[in-house]
Coordinates of C-alpha atoms in Angstrom, one line a residue:
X267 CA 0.0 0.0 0.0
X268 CA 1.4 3.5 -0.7
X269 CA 2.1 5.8 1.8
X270 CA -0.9 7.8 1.9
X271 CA -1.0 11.8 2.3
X272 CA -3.6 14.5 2.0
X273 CA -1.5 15.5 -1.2
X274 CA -2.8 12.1 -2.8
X275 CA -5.9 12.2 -2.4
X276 CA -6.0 15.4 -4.4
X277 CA -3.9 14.0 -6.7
X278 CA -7.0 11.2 -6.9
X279 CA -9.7 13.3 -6.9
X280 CA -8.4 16.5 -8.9
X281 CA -6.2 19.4 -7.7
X282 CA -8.6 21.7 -9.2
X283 CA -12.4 21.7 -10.9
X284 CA -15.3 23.5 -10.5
X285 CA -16.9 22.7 -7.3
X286 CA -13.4 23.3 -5.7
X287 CA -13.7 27.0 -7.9
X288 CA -16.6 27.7 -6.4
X289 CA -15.6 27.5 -2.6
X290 CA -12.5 29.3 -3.3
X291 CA -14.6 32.5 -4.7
X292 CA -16.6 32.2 -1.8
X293 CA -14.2 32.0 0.5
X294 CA -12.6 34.7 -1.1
X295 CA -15.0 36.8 0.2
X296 CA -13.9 36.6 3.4
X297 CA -11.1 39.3 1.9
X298 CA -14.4 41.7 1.6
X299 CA -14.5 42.2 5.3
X300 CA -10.2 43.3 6.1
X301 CA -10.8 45.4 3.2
X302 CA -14.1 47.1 3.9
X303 CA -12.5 47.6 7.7
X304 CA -9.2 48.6 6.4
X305 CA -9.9 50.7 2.8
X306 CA -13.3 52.4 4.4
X307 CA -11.4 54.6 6.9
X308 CA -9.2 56.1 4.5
X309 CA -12.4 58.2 2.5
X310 CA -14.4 58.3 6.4
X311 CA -11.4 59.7 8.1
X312 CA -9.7 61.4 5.7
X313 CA -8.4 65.0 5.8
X314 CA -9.0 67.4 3.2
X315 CA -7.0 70.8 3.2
X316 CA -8.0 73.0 5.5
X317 CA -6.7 76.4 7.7
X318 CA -8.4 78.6 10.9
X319 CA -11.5 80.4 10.3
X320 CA -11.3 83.7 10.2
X321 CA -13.6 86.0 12.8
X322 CA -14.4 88.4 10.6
X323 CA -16.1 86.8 7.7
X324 CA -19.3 85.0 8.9
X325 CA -19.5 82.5 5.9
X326 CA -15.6 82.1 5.7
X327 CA -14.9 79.4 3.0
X328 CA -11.5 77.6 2.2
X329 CA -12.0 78.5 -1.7
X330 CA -11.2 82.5 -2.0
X331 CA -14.0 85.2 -3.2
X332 CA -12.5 87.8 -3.7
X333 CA -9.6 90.3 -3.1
X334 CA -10.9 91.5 0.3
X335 CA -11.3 88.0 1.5
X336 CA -7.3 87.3 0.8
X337 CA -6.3 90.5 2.8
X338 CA -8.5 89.3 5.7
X339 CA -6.8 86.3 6.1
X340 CA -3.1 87.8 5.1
X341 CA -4.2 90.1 8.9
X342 CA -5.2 87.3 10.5
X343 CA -3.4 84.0 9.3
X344 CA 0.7 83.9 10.0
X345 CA 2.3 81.9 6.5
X346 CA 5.2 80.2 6.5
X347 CA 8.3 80.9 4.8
X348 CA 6.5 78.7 1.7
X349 CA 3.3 81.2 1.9
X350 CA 1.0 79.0 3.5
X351 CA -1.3 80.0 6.1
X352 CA -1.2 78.3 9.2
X353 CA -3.5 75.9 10.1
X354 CA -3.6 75.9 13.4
X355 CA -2.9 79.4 14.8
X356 CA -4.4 82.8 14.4
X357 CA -3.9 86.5 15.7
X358 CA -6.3 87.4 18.0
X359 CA -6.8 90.5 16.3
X360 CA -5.4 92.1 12.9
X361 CA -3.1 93.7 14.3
X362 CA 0.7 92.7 13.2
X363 CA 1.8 92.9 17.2
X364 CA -1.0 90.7 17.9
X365 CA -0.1 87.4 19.6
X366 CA -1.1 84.2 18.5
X367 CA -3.7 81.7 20.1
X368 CA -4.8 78.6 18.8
X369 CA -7.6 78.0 16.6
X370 CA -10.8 76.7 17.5
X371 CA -12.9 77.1 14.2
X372 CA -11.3 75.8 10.8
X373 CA -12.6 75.5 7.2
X374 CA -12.1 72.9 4.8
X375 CA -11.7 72.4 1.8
X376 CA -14.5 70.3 -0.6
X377 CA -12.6 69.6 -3.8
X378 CA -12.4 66.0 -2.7
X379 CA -14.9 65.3 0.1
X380 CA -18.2 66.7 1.0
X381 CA -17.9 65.7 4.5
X382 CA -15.3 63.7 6.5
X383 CA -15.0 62.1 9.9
X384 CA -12.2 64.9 10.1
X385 CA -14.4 68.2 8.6
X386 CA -17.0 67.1 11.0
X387 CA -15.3 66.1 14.1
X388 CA -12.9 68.5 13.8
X389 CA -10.3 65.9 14.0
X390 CA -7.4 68.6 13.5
X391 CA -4.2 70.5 14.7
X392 CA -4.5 69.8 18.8
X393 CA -7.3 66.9 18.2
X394 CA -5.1 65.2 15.4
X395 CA -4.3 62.9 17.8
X396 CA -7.8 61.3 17.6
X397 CA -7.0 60.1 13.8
X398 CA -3.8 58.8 14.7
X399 CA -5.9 56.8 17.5
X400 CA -7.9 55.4 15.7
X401 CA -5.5 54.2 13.0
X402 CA -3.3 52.6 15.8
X403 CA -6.3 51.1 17.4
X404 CA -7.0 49.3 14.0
X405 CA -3.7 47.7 13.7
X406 CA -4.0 47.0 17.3
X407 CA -7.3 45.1 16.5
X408 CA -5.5 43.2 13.6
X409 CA -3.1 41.6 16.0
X410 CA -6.1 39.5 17.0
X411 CA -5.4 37.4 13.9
X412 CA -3.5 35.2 16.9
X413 CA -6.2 34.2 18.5
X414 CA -8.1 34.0 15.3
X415 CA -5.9 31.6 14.3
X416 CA -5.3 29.5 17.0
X417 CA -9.0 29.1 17.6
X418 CA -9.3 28.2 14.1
X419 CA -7.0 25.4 15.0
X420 CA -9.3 24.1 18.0
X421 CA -12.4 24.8 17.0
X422 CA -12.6 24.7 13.2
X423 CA -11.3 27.1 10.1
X424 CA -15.3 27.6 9.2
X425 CA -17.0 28.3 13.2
X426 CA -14.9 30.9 13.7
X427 CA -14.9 32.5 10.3
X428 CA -18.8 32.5 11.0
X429 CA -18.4 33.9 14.4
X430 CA -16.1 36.7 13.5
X431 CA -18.1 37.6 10.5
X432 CA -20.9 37.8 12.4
X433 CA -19.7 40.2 14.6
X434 CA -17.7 42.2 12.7
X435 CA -21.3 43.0 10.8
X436 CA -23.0 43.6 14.0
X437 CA -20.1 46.1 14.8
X438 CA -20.4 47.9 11.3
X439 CA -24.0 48.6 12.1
X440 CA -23.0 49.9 15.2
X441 CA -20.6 52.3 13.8
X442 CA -22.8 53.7 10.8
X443 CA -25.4 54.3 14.0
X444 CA -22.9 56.4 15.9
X445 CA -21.5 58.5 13.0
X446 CA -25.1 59.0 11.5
X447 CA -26.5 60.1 14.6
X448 CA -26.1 63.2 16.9
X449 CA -27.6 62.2 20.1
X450 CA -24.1 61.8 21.7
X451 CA -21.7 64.6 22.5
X452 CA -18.9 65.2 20.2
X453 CA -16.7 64.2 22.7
X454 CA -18.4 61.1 24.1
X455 CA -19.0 60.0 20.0
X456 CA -15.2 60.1 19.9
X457 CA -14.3 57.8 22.5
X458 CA -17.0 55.5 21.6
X459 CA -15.8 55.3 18.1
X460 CA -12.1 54.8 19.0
X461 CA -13.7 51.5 21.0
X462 CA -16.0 50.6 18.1
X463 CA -12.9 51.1 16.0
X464 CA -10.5 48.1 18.0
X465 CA -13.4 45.7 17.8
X466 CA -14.0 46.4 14.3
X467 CA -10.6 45.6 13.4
X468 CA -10.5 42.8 16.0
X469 CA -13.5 40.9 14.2
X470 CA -12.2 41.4 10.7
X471 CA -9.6 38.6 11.2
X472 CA -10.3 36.6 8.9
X473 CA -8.1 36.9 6.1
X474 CA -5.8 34.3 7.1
X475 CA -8.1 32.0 7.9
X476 CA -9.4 32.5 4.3
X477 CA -5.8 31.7 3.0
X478 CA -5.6 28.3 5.2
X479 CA -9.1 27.2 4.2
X480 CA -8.7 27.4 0.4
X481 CA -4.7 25.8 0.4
X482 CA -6.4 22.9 2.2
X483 CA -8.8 22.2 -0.4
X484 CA -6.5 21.9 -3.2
X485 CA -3.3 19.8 -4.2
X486 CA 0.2 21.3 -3.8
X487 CA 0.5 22.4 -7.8
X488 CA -2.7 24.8 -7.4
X489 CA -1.9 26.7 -4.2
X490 CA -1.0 30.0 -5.4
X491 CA -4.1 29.8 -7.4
X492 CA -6.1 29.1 -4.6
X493 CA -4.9 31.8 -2.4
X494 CA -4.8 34.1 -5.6
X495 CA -8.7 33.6 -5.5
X496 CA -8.8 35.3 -1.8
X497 CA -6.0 38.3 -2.9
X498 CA -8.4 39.3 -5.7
X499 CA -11.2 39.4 -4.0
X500 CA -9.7 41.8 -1.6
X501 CA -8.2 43.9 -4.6
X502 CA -12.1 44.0 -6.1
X503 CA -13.5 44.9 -3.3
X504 CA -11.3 47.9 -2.6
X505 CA -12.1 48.9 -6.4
X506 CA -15.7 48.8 -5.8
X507 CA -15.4 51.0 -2.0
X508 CA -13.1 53.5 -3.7
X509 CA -15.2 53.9 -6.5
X510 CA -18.4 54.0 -4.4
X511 CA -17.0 56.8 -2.3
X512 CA -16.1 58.5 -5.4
X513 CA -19.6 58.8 -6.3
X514 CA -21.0 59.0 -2.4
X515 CA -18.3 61.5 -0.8
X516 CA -19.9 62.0 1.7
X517 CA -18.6 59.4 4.8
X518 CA -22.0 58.9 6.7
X519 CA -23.4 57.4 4.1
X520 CA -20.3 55.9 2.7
X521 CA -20.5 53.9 6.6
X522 CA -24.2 52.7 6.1
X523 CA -23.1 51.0 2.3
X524 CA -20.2 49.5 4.6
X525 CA -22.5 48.0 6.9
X526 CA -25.4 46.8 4.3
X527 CA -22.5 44.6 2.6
X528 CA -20.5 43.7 6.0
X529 CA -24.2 42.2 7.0
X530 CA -24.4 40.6 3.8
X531 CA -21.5 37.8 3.9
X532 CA -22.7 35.9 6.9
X533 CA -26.1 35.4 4.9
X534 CA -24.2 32.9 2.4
X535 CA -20.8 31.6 4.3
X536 CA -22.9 29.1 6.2
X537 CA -23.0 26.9 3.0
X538 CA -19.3 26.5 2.7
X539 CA -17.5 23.2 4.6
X540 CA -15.0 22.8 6.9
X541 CA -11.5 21.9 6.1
X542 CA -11.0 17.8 5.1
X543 CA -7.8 17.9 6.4
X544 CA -8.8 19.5 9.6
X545 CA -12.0 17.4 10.1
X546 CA -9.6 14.3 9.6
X547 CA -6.9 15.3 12.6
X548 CA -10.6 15.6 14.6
X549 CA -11.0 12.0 13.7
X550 CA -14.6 13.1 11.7
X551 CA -13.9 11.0 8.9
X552 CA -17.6 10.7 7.7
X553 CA -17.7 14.9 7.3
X554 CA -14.5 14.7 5.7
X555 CA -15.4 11.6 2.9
X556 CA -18.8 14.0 2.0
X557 CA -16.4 16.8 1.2
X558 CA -14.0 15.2 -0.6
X559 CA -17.0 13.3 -2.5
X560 CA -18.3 16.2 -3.6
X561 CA -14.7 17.5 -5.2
X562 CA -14.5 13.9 -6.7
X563 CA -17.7 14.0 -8.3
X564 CA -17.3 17.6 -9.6
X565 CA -13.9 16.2 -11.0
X566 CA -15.5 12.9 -12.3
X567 CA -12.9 11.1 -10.5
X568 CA -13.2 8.1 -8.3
X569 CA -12.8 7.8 -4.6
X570 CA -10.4 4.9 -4.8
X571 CA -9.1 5.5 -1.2
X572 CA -12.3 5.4 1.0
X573 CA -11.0 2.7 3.5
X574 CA -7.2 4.0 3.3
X575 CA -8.6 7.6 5.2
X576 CA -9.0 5.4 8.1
X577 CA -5.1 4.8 8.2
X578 CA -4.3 8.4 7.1
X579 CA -6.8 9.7 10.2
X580 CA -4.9 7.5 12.5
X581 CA -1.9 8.6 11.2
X582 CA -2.3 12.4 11.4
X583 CA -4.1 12.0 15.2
X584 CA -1.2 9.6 16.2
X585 CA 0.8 13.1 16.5
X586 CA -1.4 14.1 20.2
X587 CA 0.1 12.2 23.1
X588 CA -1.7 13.6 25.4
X589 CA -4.7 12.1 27.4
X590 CA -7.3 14.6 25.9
X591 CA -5.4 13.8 22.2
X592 CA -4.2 17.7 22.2
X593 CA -0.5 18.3 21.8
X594 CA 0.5 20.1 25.0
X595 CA 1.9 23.6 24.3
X596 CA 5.2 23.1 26.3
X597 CA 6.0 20.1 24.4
X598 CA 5.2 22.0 21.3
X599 CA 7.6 24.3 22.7
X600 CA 10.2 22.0 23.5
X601 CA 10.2 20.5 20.0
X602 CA 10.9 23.9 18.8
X603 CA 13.9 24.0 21.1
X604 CA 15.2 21.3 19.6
X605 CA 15.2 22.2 16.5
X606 CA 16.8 25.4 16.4
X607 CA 17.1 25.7 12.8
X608 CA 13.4 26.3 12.1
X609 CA 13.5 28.4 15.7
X610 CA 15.6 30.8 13.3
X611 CA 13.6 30.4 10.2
X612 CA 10.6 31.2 12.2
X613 CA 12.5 34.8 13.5
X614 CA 13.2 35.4 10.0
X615 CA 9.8 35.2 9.1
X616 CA 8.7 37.5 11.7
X617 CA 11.1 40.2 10.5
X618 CA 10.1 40.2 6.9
X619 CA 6.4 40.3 8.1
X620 CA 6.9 43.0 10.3
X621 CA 8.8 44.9 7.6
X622 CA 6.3 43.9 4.5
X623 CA 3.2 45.1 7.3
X624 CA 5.0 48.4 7.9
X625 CA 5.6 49.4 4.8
X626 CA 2.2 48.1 2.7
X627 CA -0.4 49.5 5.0
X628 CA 2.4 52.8 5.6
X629 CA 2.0 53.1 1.5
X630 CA -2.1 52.2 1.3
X631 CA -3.8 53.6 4.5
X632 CA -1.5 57.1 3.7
X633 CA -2.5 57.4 -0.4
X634 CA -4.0 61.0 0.9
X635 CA -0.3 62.2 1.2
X636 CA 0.4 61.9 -2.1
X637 CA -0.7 64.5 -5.0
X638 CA -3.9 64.4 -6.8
X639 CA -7.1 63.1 -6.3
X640 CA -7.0 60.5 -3.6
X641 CA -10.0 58.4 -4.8
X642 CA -7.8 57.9 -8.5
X643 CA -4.4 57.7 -6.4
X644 CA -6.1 54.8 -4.1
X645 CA -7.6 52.7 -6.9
X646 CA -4.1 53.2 -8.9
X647 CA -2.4 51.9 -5.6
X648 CA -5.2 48.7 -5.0
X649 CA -4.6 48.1 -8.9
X650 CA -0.8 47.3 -8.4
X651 CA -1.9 45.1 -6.0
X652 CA -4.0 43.1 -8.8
X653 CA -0.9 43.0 -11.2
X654 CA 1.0 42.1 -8.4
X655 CA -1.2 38.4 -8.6
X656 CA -0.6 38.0 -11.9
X657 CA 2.9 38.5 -11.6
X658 CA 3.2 36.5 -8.7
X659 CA 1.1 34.1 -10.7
X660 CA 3.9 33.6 -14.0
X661 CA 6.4 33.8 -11.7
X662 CA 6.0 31.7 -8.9
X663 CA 5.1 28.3 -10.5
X664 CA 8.3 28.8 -12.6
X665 CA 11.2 30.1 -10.7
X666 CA 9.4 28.7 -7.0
X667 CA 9.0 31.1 -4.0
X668 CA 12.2 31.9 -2.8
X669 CA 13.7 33.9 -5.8
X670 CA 11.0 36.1 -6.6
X671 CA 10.1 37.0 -3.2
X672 CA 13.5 38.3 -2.2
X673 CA 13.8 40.1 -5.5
X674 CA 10.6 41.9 -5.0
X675 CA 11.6 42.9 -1.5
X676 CA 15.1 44.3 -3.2
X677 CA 13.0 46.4 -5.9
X678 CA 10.6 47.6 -3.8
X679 CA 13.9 48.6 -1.3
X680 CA 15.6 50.3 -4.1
X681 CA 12.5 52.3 -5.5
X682 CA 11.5 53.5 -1.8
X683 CA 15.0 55.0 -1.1
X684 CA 15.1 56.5 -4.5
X685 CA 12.2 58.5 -3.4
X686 CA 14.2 59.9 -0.1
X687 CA 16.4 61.8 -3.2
X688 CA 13.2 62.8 -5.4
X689 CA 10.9 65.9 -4.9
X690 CA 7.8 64.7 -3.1
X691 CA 5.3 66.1 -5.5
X692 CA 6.6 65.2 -8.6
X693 CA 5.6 62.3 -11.2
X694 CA 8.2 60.4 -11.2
X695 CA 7.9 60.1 -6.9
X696 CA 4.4 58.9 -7.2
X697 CA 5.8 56.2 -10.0
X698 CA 8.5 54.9 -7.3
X699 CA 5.8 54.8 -5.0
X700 CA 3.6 52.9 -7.4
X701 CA 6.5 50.2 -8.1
X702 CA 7.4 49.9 -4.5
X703 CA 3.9 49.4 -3.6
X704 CA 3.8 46.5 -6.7
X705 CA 7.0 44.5 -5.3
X706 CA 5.8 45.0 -1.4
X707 CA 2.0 43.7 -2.6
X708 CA 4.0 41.1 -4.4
X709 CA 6.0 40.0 -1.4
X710 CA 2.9 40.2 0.9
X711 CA 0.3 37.9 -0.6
X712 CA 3.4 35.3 -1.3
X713 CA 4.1 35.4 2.5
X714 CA 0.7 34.2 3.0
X715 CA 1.5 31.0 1.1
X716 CA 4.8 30.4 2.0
X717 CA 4.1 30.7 5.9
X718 CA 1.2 27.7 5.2
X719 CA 3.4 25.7 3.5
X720 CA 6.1 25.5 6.2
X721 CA 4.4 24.6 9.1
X722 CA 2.6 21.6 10.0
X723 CA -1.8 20.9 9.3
X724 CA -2.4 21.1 13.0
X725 CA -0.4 24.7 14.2
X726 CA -0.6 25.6 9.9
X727 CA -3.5 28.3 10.9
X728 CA -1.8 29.2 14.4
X729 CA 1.5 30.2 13.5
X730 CA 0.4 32.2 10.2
X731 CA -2.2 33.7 12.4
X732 CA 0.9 34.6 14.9
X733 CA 3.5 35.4 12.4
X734 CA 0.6 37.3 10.6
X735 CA -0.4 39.2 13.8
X736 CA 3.2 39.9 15.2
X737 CA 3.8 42.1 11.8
X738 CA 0.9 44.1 12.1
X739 CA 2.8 45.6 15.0
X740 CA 4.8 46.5 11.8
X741 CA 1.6 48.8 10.7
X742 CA 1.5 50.3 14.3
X743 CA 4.9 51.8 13.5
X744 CA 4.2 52.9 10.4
X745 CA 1.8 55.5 11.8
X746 CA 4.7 56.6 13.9
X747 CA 7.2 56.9 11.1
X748 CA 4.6 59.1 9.3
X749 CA 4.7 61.6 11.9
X750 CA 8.2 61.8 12.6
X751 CA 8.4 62.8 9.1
X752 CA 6.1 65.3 9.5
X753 CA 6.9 66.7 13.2
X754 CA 10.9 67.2 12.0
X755 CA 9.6 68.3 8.0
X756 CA 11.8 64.9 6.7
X757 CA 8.7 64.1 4.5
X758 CA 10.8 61.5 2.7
X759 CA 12.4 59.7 6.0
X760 CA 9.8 57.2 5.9
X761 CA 10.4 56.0 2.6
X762 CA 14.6 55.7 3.3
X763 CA 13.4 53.6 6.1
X764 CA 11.2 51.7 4.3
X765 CA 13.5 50.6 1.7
X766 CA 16.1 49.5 3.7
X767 CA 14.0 47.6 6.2
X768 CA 13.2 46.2 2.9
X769 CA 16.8 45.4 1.7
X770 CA 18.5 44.1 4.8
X771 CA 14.8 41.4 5.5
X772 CA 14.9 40.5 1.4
X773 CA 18.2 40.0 2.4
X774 CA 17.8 37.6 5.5
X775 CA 14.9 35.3 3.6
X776 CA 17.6 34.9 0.6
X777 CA 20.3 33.6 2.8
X778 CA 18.4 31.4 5.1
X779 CA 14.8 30.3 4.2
X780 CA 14.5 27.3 1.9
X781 CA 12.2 27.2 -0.7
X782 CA 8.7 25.6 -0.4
X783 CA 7.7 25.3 -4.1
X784 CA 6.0 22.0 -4.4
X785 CA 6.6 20.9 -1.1
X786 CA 4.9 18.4 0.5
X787 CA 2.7 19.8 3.3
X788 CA 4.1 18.9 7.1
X789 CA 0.9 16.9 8.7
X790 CA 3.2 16.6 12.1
X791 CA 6.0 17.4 13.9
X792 CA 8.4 14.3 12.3
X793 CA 7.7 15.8 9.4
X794 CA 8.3 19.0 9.8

């Protein structure tokens, strides 16, 4: 008898047809939710230009009327060397000698946004700290992809997608209730938002689990296909919220389409099953033959192995030596010890997903910074993203993982710190950015598959979930690095240290990790 593996029975019943198509776009999905959560708060909170009001002109606009309006302002905004008025102090009076106090009033500009969280809040100059909350509180929140993860492990990739996406919409509804409604106090609105906001991002955690469902329903030559099937549904959906706040710009009713499709998802995701390999390390071996019956039939292949999952069940449990069949977490740990080799492998994973974090949600979440319109600048940036798949795509099942992933982190590296020498409104900057967002996007959604294919069936979902959740501390710093630049007027300093965080953890993954193409997936720890 031949030594039976997950990998052949896919290779028995088909890698890839068209029931196995269809789960993957719905599972796909799932992406909908991390990028309504993420992608929404760039149009809700962003900030359009703005300066202090004026006392003198009762209907004081940012758009000039007239001459007499400009001199008003010249007597009672201070510029900067660069001619700009200040946007945060004004004289008390128009008097040159006058002292300056801080403003309490501002106007904004419209151009781009009827109204923002910002314009309306007044999230601005001594309450810009708000904003920067809330961003932090969302990376914060995506850190729970750990427990995601490892609860995904326990209790099933499918029960906890449910739960999450249940809550997530019951939090969306929550939040288009709060900023369309003006019962609270401004202040008391605030705060609640900033705790609406963590457990927003909190329950959008399931993008990983997304990644681990569909790579367990197909054989090891369709993987990147699979996963690619999740990446551009997250790219679509982006599309579709960018282009409906194009058309909406206004961000209280841009929340309430948020929360009508948020509520949406749970509706259908009931009808897709659990993960056969998972159901077979929980010894449910009848849930696990229907699955893999229905793939076989799509196929029109036979299930020639029926009795033999028996042995493979056996097998994959035979790994828990405990008495309640669970691998104990300090002997996990020990094992690790042991093996000091994948200890190190592991670290090097964590830096290149801290640095890929950092620098792809510092490059999509901040698209505002850049010139132009941000609604044509944010669908430019999700688009790279798309190409990004397809190059990832030709590239991957050709020249394997390892190659093209460190020499997309080394592009990207090189284009970022070529913007630290290039004006930061010109053309040719926003290209760089463009390409460095391209080989970053790249790198990101091929860490996704080359984290699952390292580690064993049993921890797969719990240490991408960890690895996963331990570089979105990444993101957290990227808020920081934002406003370093701005607080010491280095506008470019982010990008120098975005490319060589890049370099030097392209760098690391070259030297040391080995390359998973076509690997066999680990079902235990002798195999791993």
């Amino acid at each position: 008898m031949r030594s039976l593996r997950h990998e052949n029975i896919y290779e028995d019943i088909g890698e890839i047809g068209p029931y196995q198509i269809f789960l993957f776009s719905l599972v796909g999905l799932l992406a909908a939710v991390p990028a309504l959560t993420g992608y929404g708060f760039v149009f809700i909170g962003a900030t359009p230009d703005y300066r202090c009001k004026i006392p003198i002109a009762e209907h004081d606009t940012f758009n000039l009327k007239d001459q007499s309006h400009y001199d008003s302002l010249v007597e009672y905004i201070p510029r900067t060397r660069d001619k700009i008025f200040n946007k945060c102090n004004i004289r008390q009076n128009s008097t040159d000698t006058s002292e300056f106090v801080p403003c309490t009033e501002w106007v904004y500009s419209t151009e781009f946004y009827d109204t923002t969280m910002v314009t309306e809040w007044n999230l601005v100059c001594s309450n810009f700290h708000y904003k920067s909350l809330y961003m932090n509180l969302h990376f914060i929140g995506t850190c729970g992809v750990v427990l995601s993860g490892i609860l995904s492990d326990r209790f099933g990739r499918k029960k906890i997608a449910y739960i999450l996406l249940s809550l997530n919409a019951l939090v969306a509804v929550l939040s288009a209730i709060l900023l369309n409604t003006n019962t609270f106090d401004l202040a008391v609105k605030r705060n609640l938002f900033a705790v609406l906001k963590l457990l927003y991002a909190i329950t959008s955690n399931v993008y990983s689990i997304a990644i681990t469902l569909v790579i367990e329903l197909t054989g090891p030559n369709r993987r990147i296909l699979a996963s690619n099937f999740v990446a551009i549904s997250f790219v679509m959906v982006s599309i579709v919220l960018s282009s409906v706040a194009f058309f909406l710009r206004n961000f209280q009713m841009l929340s309430i389409f948020i929360a009508c499709v948020t509520c949406l998802i749970p509706t259908y995701f009931w009808i897709v099953p659990e993960s056969p390999r998972w159901l077979i390390l929980q010894k449910r071996k009848t849930e696990a033959l229907r699955i893999l019956g229905k793939i076989s039939k799509s196929n029109k292949k036979p299930m020639n192995f029926v009795e033999e999952i028996e042995s493979l069940q056996n097998s994959a449990v035979s790994l828990y030596r405990t008495s309640d069949e669970k691998l104990e977490f300090l002997e996990l740990v020990k094992f690790f010890m042991k093996k000091r080799l994948y200890v190190f492998r592991t670290f090097i994973l964590v830096i290149n997903w801290t640095v890929i974090s950092a620098i792809y949600y510092g490059i999509s979440f901040f698209t505002e910074k850049i010139p132009g319109d941000p609604y044509l600048n944010c669908i430019l940036f999700i688009l790279v993203d798309l190409v990004a798949l397809i190059f990832i795509q030709m590239t991957t099942e050709r020249f394997g993982r390892k190659v093209p992933f460190t020499v997309a982190m080394t592009i990207g590296g090189i284009t970022f710190i070529l913007m630290t020498f290039l004006p930061s409104h010109s053309v040719l900057s926003t290209f760089c950015a463009l390409i460095g967002k391209l080989c970053i996007a790249f790198a990101l959604n091929l860490s996704f598959t080359i984290t699952s294919e390292f580690y064993p069936t049993f921890i797969r979902n719990s240490v991408t979930s960890l690895l996963v959740g331990i570089g979105r501390g990444g993101s957290v710093s990227s808020t920081y690095i934002h406003r370093f630049g701005e607080l010491y007027k280095l506008y470019n300093l982010p990008f120098f240290i975005f490319g060589a965080s890049s370099l030097f953890a392209g760098l690391l993954f070259f030297t040391f990790m080995p390359e998973t193409k076509e690997k066999t997936l680990p079902e235990n720890l002798d195999e791993f």
